[in-house]
PDB file of C-alpha atoms in Angstrom:
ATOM      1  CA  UNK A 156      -8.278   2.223 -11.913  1.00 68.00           C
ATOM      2  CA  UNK A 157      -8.908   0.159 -14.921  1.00 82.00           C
ATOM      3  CA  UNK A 158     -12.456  -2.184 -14.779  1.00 93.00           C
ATOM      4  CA  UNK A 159     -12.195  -4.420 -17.747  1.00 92.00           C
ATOM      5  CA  UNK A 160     -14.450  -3.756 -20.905  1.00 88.00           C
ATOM      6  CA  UNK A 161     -17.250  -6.158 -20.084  1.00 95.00           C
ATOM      7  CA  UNK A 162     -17.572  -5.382 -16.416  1.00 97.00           C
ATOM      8  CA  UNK A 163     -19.392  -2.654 -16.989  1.00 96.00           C
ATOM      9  CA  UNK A 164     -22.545  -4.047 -19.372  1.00 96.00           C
ATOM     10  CA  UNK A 165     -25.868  -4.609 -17.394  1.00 96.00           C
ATOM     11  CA  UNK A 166     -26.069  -8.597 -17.957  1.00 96.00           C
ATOM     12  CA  UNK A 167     -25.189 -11.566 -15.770  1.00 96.00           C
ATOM     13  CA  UNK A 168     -21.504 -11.904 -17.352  1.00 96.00           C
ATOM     14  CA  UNK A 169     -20.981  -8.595 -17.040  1.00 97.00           C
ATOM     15  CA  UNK A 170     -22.021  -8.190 -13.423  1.00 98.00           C
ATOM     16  CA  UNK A 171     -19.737 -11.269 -13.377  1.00 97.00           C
ATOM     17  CA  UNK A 172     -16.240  -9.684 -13.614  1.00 97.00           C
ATOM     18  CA  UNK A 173     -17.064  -6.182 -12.509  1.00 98.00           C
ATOM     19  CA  UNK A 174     -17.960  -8.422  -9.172  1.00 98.00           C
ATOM     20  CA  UNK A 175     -14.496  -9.928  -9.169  1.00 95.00           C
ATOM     21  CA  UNK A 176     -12.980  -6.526  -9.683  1.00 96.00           C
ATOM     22  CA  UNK A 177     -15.021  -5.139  -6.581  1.00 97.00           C
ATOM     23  CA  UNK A 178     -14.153  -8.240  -4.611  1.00 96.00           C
ATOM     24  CA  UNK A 179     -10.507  -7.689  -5.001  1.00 92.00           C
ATOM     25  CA  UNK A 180      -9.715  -3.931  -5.045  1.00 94.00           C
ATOM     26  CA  UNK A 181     -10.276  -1.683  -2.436  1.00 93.00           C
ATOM     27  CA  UNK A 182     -10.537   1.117  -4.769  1.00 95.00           C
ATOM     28  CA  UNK A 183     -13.120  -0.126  -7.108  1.00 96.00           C
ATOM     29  CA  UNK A 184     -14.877  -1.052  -4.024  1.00 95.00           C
ATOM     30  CA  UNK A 185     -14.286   2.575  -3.237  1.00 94.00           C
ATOM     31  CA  UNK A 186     -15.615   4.142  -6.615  1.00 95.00           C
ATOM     32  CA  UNK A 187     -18.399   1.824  -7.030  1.00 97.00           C
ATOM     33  CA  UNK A 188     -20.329   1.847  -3.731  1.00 96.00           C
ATOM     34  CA  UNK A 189     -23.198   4.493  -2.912  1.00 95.00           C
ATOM     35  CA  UNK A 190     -21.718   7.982  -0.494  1.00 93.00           C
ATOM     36  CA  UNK A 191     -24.199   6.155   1.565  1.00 95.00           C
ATOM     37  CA  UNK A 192     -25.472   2.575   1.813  1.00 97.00           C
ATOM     38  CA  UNK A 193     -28.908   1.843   2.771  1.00 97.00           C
ATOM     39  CA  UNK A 194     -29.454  -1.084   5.610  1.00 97.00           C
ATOM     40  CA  UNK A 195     -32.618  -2.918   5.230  1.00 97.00           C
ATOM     41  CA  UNK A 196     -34.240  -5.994   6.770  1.00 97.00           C
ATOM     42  CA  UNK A 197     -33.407  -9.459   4.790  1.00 97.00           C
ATOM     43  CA  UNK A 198     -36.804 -10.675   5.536  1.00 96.00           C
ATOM     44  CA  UNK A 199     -38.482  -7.620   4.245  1.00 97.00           C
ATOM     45  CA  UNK A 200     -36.660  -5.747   1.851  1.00 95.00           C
ATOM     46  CA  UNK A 201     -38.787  -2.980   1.986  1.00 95.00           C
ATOM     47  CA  UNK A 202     -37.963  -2.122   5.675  1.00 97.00           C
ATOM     48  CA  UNK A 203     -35.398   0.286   5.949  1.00 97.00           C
ATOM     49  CA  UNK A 204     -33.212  -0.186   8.886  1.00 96.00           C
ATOM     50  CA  UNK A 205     -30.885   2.829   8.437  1.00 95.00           C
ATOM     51  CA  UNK A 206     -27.964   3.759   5.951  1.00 95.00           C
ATOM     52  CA  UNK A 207     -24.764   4.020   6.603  1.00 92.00           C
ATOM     53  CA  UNK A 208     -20.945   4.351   5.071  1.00 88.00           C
ATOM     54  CA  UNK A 209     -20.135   0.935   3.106  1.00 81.00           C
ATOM     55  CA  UNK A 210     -18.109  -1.063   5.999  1.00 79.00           C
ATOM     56  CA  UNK A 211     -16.011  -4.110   5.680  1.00 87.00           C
ATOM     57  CA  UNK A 212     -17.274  -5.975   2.480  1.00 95.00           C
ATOM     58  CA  UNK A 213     -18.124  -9.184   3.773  1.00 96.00           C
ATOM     59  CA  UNK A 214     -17.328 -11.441   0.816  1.00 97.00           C
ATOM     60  CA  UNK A 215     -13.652 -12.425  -0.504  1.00 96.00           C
ATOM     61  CA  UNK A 216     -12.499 -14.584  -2.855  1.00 94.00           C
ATOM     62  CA  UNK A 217      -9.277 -16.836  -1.116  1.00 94.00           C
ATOM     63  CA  UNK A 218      -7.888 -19.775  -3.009  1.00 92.00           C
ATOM     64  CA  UNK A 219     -11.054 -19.537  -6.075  1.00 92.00           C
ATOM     65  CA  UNK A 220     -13.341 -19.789  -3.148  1.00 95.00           C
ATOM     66  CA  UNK A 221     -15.812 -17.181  -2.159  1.00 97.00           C
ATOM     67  CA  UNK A 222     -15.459 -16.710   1.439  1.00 97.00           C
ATOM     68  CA  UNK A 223     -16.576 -14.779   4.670  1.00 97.00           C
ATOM     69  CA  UNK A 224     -14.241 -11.587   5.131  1.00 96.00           C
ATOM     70  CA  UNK A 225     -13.792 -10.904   9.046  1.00 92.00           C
ATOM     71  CA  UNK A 226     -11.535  -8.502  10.082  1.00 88.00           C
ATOM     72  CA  UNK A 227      -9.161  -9.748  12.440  1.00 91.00           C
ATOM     73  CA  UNK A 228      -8.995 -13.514  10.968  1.00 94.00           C
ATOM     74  CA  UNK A 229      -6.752 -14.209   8.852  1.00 94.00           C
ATOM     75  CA  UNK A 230      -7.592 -15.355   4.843  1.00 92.00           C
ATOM     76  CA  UNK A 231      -6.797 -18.841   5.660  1.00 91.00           C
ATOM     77  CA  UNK A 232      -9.729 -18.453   8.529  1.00 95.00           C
ATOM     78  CA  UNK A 233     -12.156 -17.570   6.498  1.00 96.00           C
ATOM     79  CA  UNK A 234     -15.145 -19.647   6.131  1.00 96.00           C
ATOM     80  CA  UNK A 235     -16.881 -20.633   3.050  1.00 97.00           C
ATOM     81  CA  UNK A 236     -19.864 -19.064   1.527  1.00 98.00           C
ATOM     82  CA  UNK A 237     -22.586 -20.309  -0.327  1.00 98.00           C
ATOM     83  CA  UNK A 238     -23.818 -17.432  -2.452  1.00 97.00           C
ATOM     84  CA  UNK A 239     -26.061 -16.892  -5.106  1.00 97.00           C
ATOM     85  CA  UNK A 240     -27.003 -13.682  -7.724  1.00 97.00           C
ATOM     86  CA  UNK A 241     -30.065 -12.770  -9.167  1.00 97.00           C
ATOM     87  CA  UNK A 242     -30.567 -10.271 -11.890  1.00 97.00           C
ATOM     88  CA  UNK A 243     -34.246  -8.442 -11.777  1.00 97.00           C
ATOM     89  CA  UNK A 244     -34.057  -4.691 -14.218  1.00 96.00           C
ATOM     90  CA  UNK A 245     -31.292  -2.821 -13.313  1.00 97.00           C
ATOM     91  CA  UNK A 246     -30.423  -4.744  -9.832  1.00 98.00           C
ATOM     92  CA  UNK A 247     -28.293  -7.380  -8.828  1.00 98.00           C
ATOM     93  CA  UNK A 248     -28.746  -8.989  -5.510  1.00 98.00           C
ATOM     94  CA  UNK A 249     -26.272 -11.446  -4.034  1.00 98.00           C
ATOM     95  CA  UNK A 250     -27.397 -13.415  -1.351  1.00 98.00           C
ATOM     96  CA  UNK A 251     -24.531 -15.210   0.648  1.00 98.00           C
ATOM     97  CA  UNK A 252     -23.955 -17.187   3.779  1.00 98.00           C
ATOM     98  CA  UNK A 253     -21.540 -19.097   5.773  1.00 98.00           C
ATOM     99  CA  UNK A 254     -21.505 -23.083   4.662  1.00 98.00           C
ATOM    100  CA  UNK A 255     -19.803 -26.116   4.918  1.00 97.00           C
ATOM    101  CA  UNK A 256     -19.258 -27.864   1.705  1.00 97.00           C
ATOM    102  CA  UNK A 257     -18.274 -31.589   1.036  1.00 96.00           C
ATOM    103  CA  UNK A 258     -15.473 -32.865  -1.159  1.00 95.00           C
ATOM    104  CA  UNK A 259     -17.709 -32.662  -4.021  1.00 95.00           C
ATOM    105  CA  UNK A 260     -18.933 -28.814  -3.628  1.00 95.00           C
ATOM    106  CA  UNK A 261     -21.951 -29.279  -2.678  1.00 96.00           C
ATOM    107  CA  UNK A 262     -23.126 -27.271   0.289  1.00 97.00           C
ATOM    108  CA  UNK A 263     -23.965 -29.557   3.334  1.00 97.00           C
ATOM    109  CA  UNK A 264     -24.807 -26.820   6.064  1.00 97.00           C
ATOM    110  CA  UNK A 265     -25.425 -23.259   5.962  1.00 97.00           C
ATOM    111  CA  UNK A 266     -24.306 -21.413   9.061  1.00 96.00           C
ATOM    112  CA  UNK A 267     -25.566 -18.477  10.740  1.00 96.00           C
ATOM    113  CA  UNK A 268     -27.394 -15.542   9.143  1.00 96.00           C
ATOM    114  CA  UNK A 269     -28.056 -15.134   5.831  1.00 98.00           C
ATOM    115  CA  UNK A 270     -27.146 -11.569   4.074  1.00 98.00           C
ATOM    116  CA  UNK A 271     -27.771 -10.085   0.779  1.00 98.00           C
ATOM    117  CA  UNK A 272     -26.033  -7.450  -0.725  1.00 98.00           C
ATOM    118  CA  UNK A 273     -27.909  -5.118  -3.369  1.00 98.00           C
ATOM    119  CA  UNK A 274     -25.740  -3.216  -6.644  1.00 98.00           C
ATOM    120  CA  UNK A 275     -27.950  -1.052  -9.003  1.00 98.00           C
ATOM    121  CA  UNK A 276     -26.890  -0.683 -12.536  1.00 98.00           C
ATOM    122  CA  UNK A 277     -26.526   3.429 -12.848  1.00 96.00           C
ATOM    123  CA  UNK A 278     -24.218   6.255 -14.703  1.00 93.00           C
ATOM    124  CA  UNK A 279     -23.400   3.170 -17.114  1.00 95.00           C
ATOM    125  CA  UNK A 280     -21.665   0.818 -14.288  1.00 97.00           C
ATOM    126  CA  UNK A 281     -22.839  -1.055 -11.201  1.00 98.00           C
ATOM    127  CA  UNK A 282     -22.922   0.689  -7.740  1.00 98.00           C
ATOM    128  CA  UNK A 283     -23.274  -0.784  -4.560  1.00 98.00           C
ATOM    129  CA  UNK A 284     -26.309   0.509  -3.107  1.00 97.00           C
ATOM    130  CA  UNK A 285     -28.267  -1.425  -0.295  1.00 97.00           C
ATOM    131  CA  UNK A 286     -27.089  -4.156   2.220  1.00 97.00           C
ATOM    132  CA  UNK A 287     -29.498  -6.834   3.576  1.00 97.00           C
ATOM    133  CA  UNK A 288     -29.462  -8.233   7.445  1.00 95.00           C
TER     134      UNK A 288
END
């Protein structure tokens, strides 16, 4: 398992194709995600709901379009997501949600809960560490 050179530098670009890597393989996804994976509250990061094995990842990329992974549906099912990163130190959080977009890509309704998930920059490459409900 090969990441590309860049995806493992601790800026925005960087984070940007090791994310694409993660997205796609299941065995990056594998390697790069915390033994366990904390759960904590959306509202208040701070509250720590539990930790668990890293489940389904809940975001895909189908057709150049990040989407909503649920097992069971197929790709073509998937809806939309309007997501969003933001680097702080060594964290990157990505906040995404079901939307509806119009013709122009702009995002015209967000639909149901909004989650986050949290990757900390550590032993040189991201990790996926935390996951926000």
């Amino acid at each position: 398992m090969q990441l590309p050179a860049d995806a493992c530098v601790k800026s925005e670009d960087g984070f940007a194709s090791f994310f694409e890597q993660f997205v796609y393989e299941a065995p990056v996804r594998a390697a790069y995600s915390a033994p366990t994976v904390e759960v904590r509250d959306i509202k208040d990061p701070a509250k720590l709901l539990g930790s668990e094995q890293a489940g389904p990842f809940r975001i895909a990329l189908v057709d150049n379009q990040w989407s909503y992974n649920e097992p069971g549906k197929d790709a073509g099912q998937f809806a939309r997501v309007k997501m969003d990163r933001t680097l702080s130190g060594d964290r990157m959080r990505v906040d995404f949600v079901k939307a509806k977009f119009s013709p122009d890509e702009e995002v015209t309704k967000t639909l149901g809960k909004p989650e986050a998930y949290v990757f900390e920059f550590k032993q040189g490459c991201w990790q996926l560490t935390q996951q926000l409900r």
